[in-house]
mmCIF file of C-alpha atoms in Angstrom:
data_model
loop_
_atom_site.group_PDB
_atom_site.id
_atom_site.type_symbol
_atom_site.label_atom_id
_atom_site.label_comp_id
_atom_site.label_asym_id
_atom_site.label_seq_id
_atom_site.Cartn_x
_atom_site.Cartn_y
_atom_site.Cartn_z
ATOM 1 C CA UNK A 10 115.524 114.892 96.575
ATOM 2 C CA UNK A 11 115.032 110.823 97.063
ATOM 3 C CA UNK A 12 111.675 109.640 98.137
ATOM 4 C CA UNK A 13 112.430 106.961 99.951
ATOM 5 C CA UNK A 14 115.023 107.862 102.965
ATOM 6 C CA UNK A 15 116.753 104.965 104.669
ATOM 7 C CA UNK A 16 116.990 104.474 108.785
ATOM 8 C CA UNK A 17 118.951 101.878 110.011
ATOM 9 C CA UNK A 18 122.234 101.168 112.915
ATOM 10 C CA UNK A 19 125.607 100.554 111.675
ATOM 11 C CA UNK A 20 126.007 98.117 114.547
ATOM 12 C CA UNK A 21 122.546 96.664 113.695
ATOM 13 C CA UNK A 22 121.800 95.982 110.638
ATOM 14 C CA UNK A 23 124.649 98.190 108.181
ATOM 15 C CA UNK A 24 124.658 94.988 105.827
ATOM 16 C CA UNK A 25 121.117 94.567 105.112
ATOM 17 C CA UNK A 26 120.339 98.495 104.614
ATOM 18 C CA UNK A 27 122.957 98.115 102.006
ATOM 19 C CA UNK A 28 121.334 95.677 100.070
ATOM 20 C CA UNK A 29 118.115 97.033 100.879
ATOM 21 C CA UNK A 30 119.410 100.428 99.087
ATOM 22 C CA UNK A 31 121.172 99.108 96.044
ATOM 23 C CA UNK A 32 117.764 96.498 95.397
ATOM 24 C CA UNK A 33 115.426 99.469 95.991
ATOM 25 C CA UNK A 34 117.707 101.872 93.583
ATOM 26 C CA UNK A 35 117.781 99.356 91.228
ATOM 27 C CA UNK A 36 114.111 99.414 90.800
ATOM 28 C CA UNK A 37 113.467 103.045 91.128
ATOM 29 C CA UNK A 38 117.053 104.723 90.609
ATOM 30 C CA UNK A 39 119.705 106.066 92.981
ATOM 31 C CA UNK A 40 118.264 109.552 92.919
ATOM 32 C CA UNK A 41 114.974 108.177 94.196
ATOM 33 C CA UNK A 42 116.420 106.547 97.574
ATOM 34 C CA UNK A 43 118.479 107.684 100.330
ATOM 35 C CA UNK A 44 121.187 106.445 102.740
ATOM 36 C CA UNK A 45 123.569 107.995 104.743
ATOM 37 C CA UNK A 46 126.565 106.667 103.031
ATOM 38 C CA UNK A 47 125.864 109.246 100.572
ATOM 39 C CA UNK A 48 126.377 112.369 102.424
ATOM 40 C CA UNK A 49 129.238 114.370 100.273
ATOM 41 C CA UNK A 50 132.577 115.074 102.151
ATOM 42 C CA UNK A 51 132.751 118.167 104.186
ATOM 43 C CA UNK A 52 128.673 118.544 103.947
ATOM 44 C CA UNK A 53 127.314 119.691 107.327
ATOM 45 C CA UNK A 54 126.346 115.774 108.569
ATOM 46 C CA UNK A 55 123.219 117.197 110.080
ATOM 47 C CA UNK A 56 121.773 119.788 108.256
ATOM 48 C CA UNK A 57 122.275 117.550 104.998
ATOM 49 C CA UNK A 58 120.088 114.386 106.826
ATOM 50 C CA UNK A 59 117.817 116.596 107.935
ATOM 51 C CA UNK A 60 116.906 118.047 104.282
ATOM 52 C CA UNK A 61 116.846 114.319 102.749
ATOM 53 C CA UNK A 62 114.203 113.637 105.641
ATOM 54 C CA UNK A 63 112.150 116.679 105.406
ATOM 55 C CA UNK A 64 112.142 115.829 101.592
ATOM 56 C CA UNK A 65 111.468 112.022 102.274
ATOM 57 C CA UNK A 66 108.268 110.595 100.810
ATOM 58 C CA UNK A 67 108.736 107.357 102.729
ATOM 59 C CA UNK A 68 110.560 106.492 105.735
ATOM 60 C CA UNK A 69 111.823 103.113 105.985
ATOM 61 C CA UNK A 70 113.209 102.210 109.412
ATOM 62 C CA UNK A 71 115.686 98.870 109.183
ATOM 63 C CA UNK A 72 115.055 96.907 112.321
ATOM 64 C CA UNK A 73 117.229 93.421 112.964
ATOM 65 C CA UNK A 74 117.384 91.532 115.875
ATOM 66 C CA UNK A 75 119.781 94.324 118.339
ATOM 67 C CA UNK A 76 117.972 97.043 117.118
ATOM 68 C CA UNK A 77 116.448 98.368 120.194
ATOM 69 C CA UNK A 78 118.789 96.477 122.764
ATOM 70 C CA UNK A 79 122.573 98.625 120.808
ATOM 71 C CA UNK A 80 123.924 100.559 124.107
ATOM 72 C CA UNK A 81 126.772 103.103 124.037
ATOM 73 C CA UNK A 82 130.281 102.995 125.310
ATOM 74 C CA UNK A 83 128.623 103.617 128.693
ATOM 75 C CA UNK A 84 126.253 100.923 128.823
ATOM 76 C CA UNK A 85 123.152 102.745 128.212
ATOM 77 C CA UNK A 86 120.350 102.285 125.774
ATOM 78 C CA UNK A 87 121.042 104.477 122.014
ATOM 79 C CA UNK A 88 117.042 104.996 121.886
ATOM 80 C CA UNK A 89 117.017 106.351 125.418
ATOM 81 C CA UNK A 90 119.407 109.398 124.195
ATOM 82 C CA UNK A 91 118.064 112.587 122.470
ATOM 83 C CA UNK A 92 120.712 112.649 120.482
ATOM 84 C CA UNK A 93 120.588 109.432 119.005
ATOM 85 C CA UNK A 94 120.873 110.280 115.188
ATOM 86 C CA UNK A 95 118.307 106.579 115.042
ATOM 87 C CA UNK A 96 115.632 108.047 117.236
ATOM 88 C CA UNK A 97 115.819 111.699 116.111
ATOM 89 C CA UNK A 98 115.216 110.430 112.252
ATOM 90 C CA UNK A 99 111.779 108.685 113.823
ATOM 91 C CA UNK A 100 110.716 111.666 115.381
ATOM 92 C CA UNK A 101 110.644 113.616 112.517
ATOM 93 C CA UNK A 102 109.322 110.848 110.460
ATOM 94 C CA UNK A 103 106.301 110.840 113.143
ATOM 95 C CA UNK A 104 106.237 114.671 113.262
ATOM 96 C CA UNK A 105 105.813 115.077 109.460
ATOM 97 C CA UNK A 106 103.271 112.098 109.342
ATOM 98 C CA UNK A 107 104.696 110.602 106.767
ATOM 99 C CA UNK A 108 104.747 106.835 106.140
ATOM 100 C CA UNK A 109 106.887 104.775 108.192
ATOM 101 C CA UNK A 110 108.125 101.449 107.463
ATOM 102 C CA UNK A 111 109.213 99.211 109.623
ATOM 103 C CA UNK A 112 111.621 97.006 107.730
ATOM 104 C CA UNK A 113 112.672 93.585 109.633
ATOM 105 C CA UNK A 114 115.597 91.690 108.625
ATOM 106 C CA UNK A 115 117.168 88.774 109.976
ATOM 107 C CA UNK A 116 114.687 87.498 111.877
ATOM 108 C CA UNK A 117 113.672 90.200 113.691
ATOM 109 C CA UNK A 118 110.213 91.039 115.393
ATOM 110 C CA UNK A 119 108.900 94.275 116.281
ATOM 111 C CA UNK A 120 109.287 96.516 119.451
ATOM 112 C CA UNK A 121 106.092 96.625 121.702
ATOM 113 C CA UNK A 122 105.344 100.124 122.486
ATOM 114 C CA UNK A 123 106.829 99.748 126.543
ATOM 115 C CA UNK A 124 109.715 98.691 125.162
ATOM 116 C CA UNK A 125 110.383 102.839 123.040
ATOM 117 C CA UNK A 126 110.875 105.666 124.435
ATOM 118 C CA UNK A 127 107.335 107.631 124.530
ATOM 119 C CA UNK A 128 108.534 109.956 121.364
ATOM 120 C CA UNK A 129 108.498 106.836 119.643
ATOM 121 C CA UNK A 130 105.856 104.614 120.700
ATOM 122 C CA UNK A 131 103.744 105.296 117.766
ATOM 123 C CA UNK A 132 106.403 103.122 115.543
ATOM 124 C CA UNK A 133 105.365 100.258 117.078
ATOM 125 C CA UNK A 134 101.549 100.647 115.898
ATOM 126 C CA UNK A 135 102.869 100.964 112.097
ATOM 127 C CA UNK A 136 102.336 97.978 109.950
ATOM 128 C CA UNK A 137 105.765 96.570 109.499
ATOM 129 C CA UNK A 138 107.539 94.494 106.086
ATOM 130 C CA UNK A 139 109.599 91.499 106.849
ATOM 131 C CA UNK A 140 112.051 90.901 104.407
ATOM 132 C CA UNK A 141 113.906 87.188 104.321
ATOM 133 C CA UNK A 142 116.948 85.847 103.218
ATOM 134 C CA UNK A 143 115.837 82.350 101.601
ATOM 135 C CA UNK A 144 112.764 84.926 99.846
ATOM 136 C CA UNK A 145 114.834 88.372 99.095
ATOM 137 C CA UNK A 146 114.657 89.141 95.817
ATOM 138 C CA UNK A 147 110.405 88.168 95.827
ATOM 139 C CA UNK A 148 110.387 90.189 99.303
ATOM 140 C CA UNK A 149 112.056 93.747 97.751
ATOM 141 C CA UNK A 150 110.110 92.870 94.931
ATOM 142 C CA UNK A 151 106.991 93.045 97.514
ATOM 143 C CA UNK A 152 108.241 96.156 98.941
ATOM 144 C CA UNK A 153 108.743 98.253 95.655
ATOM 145 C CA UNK A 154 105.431 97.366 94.762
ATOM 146 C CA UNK A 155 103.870 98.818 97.794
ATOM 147 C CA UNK A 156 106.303 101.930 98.153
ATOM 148 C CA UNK A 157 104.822 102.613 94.704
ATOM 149 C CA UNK A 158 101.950 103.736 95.479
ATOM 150 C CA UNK A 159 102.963 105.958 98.095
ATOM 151 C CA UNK A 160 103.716 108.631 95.356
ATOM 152 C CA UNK A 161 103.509 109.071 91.458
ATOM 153 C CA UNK A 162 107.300 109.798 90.978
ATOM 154 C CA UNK A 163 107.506 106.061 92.785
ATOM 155 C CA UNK A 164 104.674 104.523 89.868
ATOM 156 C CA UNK A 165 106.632 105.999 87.387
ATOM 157 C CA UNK A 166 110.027 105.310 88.132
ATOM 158 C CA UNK A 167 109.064 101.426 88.725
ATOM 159 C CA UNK A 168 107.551 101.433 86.016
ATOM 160 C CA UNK A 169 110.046 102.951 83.299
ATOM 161 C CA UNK A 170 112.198 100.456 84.850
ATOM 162 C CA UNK A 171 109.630 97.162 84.776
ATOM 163 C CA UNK A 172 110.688 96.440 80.839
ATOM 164 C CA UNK A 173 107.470 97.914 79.359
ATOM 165 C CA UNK A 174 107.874 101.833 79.817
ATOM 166 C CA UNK A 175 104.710 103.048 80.953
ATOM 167 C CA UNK A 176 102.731 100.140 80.277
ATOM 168 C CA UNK A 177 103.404 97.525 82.743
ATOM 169 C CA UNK A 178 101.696 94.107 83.049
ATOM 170 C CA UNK A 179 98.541 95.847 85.007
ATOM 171 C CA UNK A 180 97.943 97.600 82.076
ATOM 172 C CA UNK A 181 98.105 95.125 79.229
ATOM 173 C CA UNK A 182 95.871 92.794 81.529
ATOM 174 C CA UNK A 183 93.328 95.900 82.056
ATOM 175 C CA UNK A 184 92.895 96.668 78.542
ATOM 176 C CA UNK A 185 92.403 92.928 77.770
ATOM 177 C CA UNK A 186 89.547 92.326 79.963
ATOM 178 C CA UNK A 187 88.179 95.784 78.810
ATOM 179 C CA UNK A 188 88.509 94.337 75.414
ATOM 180 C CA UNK A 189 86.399 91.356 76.142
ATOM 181 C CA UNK A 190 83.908 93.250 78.621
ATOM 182 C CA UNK A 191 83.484 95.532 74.957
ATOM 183 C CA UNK A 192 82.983 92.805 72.559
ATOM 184 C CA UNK A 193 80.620 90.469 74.750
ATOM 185 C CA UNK A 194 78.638 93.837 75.448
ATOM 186 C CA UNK A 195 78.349 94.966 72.002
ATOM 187 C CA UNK A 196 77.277 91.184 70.702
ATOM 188 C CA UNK A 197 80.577 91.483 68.002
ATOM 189 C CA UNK A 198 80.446 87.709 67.879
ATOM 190 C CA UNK A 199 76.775 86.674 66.816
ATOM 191 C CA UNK A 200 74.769 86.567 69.532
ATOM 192 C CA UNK A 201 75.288 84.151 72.665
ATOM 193 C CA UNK A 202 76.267 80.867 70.370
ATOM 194 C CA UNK A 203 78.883 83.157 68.196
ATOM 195 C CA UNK A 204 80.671 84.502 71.774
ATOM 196 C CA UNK A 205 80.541 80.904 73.267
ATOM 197 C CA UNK A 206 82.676 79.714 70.453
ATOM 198 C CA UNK A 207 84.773 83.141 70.601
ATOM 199 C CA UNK A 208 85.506 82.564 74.157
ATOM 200 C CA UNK A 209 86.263 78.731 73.968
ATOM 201 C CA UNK A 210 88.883 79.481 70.954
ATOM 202 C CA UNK A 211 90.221 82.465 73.271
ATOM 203 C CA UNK A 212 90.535 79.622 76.116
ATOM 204 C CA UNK A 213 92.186 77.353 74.134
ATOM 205 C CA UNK A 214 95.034 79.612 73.154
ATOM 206 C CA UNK A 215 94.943 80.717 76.781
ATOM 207 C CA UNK A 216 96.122 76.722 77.629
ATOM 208 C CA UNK A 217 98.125 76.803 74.830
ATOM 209 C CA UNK A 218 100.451 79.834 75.520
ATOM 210 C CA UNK A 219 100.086 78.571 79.405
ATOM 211 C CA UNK A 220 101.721 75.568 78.499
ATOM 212 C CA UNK A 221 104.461 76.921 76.189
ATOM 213 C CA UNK A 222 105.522 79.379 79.174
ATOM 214 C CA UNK A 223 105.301 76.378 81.659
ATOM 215 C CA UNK A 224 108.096 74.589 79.323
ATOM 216 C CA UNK A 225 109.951 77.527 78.679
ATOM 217 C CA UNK A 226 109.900 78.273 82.434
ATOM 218 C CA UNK A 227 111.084 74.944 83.372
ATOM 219 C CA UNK A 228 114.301 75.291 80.888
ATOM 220 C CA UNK A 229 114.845 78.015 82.088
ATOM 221 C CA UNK A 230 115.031 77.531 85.543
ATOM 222 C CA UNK A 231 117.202 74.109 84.555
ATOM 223 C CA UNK A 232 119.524 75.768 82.521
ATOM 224 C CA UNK A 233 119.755 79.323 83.305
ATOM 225 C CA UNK A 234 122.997 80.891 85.811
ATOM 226 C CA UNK A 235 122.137 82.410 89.481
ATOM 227 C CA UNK A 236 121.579 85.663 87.494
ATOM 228 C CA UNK A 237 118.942 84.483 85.033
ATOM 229 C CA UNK A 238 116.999 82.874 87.668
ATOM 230 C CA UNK A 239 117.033 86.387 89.893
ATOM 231 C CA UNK A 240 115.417 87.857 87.143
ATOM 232 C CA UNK A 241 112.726 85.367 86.936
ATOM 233 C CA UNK A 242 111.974 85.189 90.432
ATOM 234 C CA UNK A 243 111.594 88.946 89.767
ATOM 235 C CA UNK A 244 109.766 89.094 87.256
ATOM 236 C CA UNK A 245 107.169 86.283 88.684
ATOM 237 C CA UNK A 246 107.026 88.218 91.880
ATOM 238 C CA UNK A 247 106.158 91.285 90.332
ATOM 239 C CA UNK A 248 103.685 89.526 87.806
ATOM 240 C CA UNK A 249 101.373 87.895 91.284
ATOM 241 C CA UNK A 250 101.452 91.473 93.009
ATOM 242 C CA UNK A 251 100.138 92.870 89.671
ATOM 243 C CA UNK A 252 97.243 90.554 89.444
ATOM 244 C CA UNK A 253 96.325 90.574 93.334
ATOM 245 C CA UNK A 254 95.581 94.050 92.129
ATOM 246 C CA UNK A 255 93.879 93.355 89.107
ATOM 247 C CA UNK A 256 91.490 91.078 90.958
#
């Protein structure tokens, strides 16, 4: 069952769940996030949303600028019905206590608690995730990285899919500082003059590489296609959410 189960309004916001879903599978696979588009043919609609909830991990609720204000054909407010497939998906979110995400996309803001019915007032106290169209790709990348460490499947999906297997960035920069924690510790560079000249001939092939990837990332971003420069934006993204955690 996908950990990550996807609540959004056609009317709303259908466009942006959809790119929401095929960014997020990208990072962690399809079988790891769920939308309603992929309810089989002739599956009982309810029963089958129902068991992706209960199953759910993560709830992320997609919230653009009608959200709250969609009516149906008689005029009335969606969220005010029971039977609003939007609010019934919240409630059992909030009954299980799992997280909740409030995702908001096109410039939306979030619902004050007055403005919900009372079944789903608590929504409007969880911390929402505003994702933006000039800063999508860095934004999903954001996202992933926190919906990560909601479970372990989540860790190790993303990672299996970063480029390194198991050992993502975090790690190579853990072990390195553990390294160099070891070695000043254990004096393996005679004494305090010996690891003062260690370290500066470390630093200095710190500039150096820093400078090689500055070039490099300037070509690139001069010469590379829409595509290649995606995948750097990714890849930086993912690189400055690592080390916020690191330090």
């Amino acid at each position: 069952m996908a950990s990550i189960f996807i609540s959004y309004r056609r009317d709303d916001s259908q466009g942006f769940a959809g790119r929401l879903d095929d960014d997020l599978s990208e990072r962690f696979g399809d079988a790891q996030v769920f939308r309603d588009r992929e309810i089989p043919a002739g599956s009982d609609f309810a029963r089958h949303l129902e068991d992706r909830l209960n199953a759910a991990e993560v709830v992320l609720v997609v919230i653009g600028r009608g959200w709250i204000d969609q009516r149906d054909a008689e005029g009335r407010l969606r969220l005010d019905s029971p039977d609003d497939w939007v609010r019934m998906e919240i409630e059992r979110a909030l009954a299980r206590d799992v997280p909740i995400v409030p995702v908001l996309v096109g410039g939306a803001t979030m619902p004050w608690p007055d403005q919900l019915p009372d079944s789903l007032a608590p929504l409007a106290g969880r911390q929402a995730f505003s994702v933006s169209d000039q800063r999508w790709s860095e934004d999903i990348d954001a996202l992933a990285m926190q919906l990560s460490r909601v479970s372990p499947e989540l860790t190790r999906q993303l990672k299996s899919r970063s480029g390194n297997g198991e050992r993502d960035l975090f790690d190579v920069l853990r072990e390195r500082v553990n390294d160099a924690a070891r070695t000043a510790a254990n004096g393996e560079h005679g004494g305090n003059g010996g690891f003062a000249r260690w370290a500066a001939g470390r630093l200095g092939k710190l500039f150096g590489a820093t400078v090689s990837l500055a070039v490099i990332y300037i070509l690139v971003r001069a010469l590379g296609g829409n595509e290649v420069n995606r995948m750097l934006d990714r890849v930086i993204a993912i690189t400055v959410e690592q080390i916020k955690v690191l330090f």
